[in-house]
CSV table of C-alpha atoms in Angstrom, one decimal:
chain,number,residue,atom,x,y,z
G,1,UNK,CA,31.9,107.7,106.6
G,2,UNK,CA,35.0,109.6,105.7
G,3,UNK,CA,36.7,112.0,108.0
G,4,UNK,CA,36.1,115.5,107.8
G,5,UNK,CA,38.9,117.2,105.5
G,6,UNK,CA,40.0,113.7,104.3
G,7,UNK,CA,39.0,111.2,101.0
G,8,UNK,CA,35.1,111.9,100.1
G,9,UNK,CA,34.4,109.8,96.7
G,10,UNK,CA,31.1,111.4,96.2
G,11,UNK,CA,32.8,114.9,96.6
G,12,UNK,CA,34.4,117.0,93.6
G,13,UNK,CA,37.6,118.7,94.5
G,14,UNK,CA,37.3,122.6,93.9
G,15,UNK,CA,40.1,125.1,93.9
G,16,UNK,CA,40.5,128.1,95.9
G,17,UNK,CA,40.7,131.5,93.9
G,18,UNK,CA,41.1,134.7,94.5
G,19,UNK,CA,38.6,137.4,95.7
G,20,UNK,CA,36.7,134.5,97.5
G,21,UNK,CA,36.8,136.9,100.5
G,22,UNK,CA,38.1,134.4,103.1
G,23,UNK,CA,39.6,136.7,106.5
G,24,UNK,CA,43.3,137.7,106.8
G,25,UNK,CA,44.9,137.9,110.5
G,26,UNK,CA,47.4,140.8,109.0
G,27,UNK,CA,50.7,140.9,110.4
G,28,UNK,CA,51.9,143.8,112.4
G,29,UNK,CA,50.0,147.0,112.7
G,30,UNK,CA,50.8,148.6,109.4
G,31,UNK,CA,52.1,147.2,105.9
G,32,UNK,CA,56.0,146.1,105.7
G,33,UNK,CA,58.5,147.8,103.2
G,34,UNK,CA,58.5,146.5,99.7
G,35,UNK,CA,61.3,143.2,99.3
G,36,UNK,CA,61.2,142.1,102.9
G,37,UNK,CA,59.5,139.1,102.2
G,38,UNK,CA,60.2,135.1,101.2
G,39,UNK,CA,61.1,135.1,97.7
G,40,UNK,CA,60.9,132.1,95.6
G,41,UNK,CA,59.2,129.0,96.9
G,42,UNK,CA,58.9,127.9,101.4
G,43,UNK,CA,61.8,125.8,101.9
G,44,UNK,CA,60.6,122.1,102.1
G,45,UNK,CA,62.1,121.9,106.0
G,46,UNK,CA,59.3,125.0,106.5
G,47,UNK,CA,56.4,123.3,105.1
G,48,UNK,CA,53.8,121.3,107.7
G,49,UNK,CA,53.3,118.0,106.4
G,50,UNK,CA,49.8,115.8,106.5
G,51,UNK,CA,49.4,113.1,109.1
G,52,UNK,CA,50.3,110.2,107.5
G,53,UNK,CA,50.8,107.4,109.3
G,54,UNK,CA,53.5,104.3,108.5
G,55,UNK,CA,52.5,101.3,106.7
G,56,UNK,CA,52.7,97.6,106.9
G,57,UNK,CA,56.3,97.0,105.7
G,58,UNK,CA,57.4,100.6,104.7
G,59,UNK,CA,57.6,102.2,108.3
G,60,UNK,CA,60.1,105.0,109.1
G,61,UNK,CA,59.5,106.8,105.8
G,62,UNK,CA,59.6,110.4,105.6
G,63,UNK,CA,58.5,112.8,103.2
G,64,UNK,CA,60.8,113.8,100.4
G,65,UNK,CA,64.0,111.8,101.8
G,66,UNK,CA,64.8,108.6,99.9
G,67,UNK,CA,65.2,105.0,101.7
G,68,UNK,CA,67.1,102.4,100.1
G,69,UNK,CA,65.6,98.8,100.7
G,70,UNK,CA,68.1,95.8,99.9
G,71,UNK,CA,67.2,92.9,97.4
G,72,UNK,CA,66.2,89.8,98.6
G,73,UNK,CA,69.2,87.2,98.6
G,74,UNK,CA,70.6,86.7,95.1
G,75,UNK,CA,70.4,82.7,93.2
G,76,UNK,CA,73.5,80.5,93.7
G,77,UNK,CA,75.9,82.2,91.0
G,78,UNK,CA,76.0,79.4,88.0
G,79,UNK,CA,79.6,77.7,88.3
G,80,UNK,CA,81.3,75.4,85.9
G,81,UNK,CA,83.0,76.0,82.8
G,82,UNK,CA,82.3,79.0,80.7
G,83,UNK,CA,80.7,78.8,77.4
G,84,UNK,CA,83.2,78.6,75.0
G,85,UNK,CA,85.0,81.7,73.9
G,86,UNK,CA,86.8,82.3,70.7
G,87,UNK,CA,88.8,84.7,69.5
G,88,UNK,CA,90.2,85.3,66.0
G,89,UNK,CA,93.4,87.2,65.3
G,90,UNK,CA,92.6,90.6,62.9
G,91,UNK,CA,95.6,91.9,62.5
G,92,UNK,CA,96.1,90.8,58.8
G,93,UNK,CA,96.9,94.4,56.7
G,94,UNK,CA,97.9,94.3,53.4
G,95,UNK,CA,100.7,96.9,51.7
G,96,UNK,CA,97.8,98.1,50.2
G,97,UNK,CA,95.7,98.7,53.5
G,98,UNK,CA,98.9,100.5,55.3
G,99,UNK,CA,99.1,102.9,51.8
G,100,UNK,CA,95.4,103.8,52.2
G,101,UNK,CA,95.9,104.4,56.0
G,102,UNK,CA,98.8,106.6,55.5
G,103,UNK,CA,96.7,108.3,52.4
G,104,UNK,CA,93.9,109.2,54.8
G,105,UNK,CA,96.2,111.4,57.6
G,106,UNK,CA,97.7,112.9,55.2
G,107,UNK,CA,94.4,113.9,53.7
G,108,UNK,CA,93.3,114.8,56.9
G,109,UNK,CA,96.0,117.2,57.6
G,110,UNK,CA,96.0,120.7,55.6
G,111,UNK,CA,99.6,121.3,55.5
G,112,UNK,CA,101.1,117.5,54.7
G,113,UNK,CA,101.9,116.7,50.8
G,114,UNK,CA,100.1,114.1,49.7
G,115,UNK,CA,102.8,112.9,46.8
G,116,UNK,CA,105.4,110.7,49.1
G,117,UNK,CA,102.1,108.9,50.6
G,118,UNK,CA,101.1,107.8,47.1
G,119,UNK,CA,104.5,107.3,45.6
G,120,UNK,CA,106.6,106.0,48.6
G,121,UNK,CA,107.1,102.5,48.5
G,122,UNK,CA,106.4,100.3,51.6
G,123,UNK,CA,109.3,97.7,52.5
G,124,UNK,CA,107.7,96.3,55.2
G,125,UNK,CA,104.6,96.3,57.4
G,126,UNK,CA,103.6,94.1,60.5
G,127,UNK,CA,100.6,93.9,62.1
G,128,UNK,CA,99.3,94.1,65.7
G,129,UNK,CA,96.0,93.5,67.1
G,130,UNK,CA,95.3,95.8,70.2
G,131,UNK,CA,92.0,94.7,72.4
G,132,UNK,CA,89.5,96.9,74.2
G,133,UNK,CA,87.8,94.7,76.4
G,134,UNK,CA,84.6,96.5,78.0
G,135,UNK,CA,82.3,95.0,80.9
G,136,UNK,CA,79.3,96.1,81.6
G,137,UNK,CA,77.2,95.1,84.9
G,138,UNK,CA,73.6,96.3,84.6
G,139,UNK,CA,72.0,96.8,88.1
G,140,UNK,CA,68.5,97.5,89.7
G,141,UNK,CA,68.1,99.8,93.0
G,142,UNK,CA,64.7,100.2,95.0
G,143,UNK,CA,64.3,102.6,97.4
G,144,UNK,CA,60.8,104.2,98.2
G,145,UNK,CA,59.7,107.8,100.1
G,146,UNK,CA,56.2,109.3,101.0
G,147,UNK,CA,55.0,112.0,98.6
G,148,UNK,CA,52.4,114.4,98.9
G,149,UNK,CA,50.5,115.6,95.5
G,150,UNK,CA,47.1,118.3,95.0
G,151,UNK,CA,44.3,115.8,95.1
G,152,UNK,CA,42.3,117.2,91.8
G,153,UNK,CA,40.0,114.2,91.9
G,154,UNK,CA,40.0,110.4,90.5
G,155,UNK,CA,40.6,107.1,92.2
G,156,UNK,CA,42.5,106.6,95.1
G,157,UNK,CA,44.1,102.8,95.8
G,158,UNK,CA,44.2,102.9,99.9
G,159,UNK,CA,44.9,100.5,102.5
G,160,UNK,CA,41.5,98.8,102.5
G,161,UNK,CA,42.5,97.3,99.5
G,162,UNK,CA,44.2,95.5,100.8
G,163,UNK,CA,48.5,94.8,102.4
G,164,UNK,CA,50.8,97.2,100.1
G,165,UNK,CA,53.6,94.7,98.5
G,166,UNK,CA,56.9,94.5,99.2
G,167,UNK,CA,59.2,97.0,97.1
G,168,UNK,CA,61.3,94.2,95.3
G,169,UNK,CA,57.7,92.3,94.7
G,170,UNK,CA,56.1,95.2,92.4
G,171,UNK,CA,56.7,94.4,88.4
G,172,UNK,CA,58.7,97.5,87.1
G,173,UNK,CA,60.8,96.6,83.3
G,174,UNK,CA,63.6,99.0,82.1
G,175,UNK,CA,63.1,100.1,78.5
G,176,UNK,CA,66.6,98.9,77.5
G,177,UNK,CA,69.7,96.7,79.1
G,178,UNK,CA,72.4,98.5,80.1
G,179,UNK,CA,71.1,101.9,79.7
G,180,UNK,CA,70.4,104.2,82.9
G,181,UNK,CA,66.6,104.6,83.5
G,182,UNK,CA,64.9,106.0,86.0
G,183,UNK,CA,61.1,105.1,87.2
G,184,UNK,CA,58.6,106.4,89.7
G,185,UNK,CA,55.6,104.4,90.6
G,186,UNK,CA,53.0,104.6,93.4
G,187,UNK,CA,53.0,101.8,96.1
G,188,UNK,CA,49.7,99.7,95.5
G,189,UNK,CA,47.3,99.9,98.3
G,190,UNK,CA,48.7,102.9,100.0
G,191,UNK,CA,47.1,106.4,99.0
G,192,UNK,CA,45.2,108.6,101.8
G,193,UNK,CA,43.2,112.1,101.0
G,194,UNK,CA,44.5,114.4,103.9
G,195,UNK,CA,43.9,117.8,104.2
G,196,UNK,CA,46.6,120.4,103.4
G,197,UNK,CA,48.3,121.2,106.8
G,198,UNK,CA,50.1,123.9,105.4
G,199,UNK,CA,47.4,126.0,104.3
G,200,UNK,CA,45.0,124.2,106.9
G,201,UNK,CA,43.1,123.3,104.2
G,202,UNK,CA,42.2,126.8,103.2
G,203,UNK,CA,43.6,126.5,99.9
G,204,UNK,CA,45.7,129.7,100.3
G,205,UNK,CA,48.1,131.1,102.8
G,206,UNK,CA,48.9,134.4,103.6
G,207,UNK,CA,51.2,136.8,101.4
G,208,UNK,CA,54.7,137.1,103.4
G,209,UNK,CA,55.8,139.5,101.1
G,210,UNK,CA,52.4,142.2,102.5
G,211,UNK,CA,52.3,140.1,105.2
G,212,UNK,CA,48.7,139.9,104.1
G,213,UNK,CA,48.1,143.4,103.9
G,214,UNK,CA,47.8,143.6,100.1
G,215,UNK,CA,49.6,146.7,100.2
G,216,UNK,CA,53.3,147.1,101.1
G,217,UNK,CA,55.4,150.2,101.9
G,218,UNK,CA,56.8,152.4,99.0
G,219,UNK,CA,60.5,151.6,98.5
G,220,UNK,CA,61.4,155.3,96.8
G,221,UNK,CA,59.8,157.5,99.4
G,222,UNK,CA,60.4,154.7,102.5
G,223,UNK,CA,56.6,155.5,103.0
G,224,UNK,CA,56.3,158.9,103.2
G,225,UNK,CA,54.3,159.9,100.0
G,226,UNK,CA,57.1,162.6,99.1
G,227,UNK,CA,59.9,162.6,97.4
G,228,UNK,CA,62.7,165.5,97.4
G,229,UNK,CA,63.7,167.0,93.8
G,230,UNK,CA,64.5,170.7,93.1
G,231,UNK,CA,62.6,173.8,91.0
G,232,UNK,CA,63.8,175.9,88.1
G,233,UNK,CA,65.8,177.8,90.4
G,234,UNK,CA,67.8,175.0,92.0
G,235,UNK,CA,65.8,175.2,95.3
G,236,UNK,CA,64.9,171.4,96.9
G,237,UNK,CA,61.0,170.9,96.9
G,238,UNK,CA,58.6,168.1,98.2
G,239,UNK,CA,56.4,166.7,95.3
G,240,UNK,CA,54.0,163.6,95.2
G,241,UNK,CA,55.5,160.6,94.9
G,242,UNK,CA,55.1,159.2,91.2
G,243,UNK,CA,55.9,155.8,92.3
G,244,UNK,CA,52.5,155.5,94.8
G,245,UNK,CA,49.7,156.3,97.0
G,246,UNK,CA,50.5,158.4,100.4
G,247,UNK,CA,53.6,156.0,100.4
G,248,UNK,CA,52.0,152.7,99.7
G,249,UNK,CA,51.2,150.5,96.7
G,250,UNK,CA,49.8,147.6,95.7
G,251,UNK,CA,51.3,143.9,96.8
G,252,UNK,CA,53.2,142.9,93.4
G,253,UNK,CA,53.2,139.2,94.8
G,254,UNK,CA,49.6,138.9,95.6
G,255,UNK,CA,48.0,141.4,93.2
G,256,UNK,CA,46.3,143.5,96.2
G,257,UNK,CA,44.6,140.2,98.1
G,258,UNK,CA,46.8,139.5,101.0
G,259,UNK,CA,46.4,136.0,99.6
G,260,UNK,CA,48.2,133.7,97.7
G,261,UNK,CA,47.3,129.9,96.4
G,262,UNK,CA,49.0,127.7,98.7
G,263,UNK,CA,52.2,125.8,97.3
G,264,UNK,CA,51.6,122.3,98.9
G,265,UNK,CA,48.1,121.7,97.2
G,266,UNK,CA,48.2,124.1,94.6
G,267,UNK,CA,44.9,125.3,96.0
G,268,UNK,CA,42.6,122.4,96.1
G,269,UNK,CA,42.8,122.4,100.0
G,270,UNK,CA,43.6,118.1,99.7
G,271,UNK,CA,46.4,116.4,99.3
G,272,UNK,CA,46.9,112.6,98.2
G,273,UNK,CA,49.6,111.1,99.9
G,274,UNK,CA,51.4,107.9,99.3
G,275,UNK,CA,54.4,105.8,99.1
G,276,UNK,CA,56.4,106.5,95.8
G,277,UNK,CA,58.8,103.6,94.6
G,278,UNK,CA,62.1,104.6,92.8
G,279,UNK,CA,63.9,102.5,91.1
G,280,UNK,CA,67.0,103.0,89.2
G,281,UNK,CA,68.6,101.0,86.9
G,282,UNK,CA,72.4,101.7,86.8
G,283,UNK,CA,74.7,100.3,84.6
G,284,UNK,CA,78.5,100.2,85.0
G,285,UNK,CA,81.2,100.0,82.6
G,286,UNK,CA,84.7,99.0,83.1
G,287,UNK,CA,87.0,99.1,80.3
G,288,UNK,CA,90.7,97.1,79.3
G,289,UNK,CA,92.8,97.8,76.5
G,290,UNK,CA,95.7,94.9,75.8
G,291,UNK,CA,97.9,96.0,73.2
G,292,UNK,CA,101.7,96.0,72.7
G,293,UNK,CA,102.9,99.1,70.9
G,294,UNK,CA,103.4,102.8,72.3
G,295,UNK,CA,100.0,103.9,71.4
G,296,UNK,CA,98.3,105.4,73.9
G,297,UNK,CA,95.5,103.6,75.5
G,298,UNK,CA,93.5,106.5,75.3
G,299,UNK,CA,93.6,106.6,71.4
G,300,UNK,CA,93.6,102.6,71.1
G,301,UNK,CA,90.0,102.9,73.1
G,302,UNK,CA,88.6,105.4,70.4
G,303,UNK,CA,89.5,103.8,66.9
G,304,UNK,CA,87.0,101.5,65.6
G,305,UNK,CA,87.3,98.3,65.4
G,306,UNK,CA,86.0,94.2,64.4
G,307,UNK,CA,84.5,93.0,67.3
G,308,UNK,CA,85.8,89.6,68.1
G,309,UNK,CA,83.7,88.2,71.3
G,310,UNK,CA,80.1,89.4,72.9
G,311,UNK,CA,78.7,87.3,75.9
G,312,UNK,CA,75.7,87.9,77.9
G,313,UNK,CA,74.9,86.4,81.1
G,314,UNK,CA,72.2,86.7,83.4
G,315,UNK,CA,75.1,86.9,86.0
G,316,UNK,CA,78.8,86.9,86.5
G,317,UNK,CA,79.9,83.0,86.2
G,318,UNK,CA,82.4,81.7,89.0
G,319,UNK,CA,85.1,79.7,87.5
G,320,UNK,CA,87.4,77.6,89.7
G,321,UNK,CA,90.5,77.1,89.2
């Protein structure tokens, strides 16, 4: 049998809406002023969370705060010698080549002549080859939370399953290497159907702007029905005031209930909690430029280029000296 409020597979989850005529303990003994209320969405430190307890191997969790859970102990790092690296030497321009080269900034610059770059003669060129060497270390971080979501029906993979598996033994790919991905997954084995403690699994809560009143206090006659304004002859006057009714008007946040749908379960009065898994693959560069000349670095890193060694390793190789 399933607890009342909780996981009920023969039972359809419905969603509260308005007018249902569900009671309203109003707050104070007459509607508040207009903008007095919470704006935007409760704060997540304000909102009562379900009862959901730790479990095997992911105690401690908390809802909505991330914890990190370290790899298991890496392989032995391969040793030896590397495989073998060659490099050729590039830096074999032609006259012709350094003509062209010159051609092109001038022809990129508005206001330089283009005549002494075609007709100028070259008496001497030398070439240099400048290296950008980039590493790049692809890594994998697991760290898992509980999360809360509107149950809105379907299956639900609990505990009696079976043992939820260990973060770093749950299959997840990245797309790509060496690209920065982010995936979500649910836990296996760890999903519960708890009733919405915030709402107390009413499905809505009660306006804080009317403080469930449905009405609120008129804001341009501070609840007096009147407003001052002046005849043909200058004399100040009481008349009606256009903006309401004796000094109140209807609840723009609510719509005149006193009620609105609950934020935590969106209204279906259930939640489904369970452990989410995050993991984030992170890669790193680091970047080296070797090169000779008074070129900046900057500028020697952004040129194109022949690219004269690629090597990829499962891991960084230890090399003894």
């Amino acid at each position: 049998m399933s607890h009342p409020g909780e996981y009920n597979p023969d039972e359809a989850p419905t969603q509260w809406v308005k007018g249902a005529g569900d009671e309203i303990e109003k707050g104070g003994d007459k509607p508040p002023k207009a903008g007095k209320g919470r704006k935007g969405k409760k704060p997540k430190d304000q909102k009562a969370h379900p009862d959901f307890d730790d479990l095997p191997g992911y105690g401690g969790l908390a809802f909505g705060n991330d914890t990190e859970f370290k790899p298991p102990s890496p392989p032995t790092a391969p040793q030896g010698s590397p495989p073998p690296m060659v490099f050729t030497d590039t830096a074999k321009l032609t006259e012709e080549d350094c003509k062209k080269a010159l051609e092109k900034f001038v022809a990129d610059n508005l206001c330089y002549g283009s005549k002494p770059a075609k007709e100028m003669k070259i008496t001497s060129h030398k070439g240099c080859t400048a290296l950008h060497y980039k590493l790049e270390t692809f890594t994998e971080n697991r760290s898992t939370k509980k999360k809360k979501v509107p149950y809105k029906g379907g299956h639900v993979d609990g505990p009696e399953n079976g043992e939820p598996p260990a973060p770093w033994s749950i299959p997840c790919q990245c797309k790509a290497e060496f690209k920065d991905e982010q995936v979500k997954k649910e836990v296996p084995h760890t999903a519960k159907v708890k009733k919405c403690k915030d709402c107390k699994g009413r499905g809505w809560e009660k306006c804080d702007e009317c403080e469930g009143w449905g009405r609120v206090e008129c804001e341009h006659c501070d609840g007096t029905g009147h407003v001052a304004t002046q005849d043909q002859d200058g004399n100040e006057v009481q008349q009606n005031c256009p903006f309401c009714m004796n000094g109140q008007k209807s609840c723009a946040n609510c719509g005149g209930d006193g009620q609105v749908t609950c934020e935590d379960c969106d209204g279906y009065r259930k939640l489904k909690c369970y452990i989410q898994l995050k993991v984030k693959f992170i890669n790193h560069d680091d970047e080296y430029i070797l090169e000779t000349t008074d070129l900046p670095d900057d500028l020697v890193a952004k040129v194109g280029g022949n690219t004269l060694f690629e090597q990829t390793l499962p891991m960084v190789l230890i090399v003894h000296s």
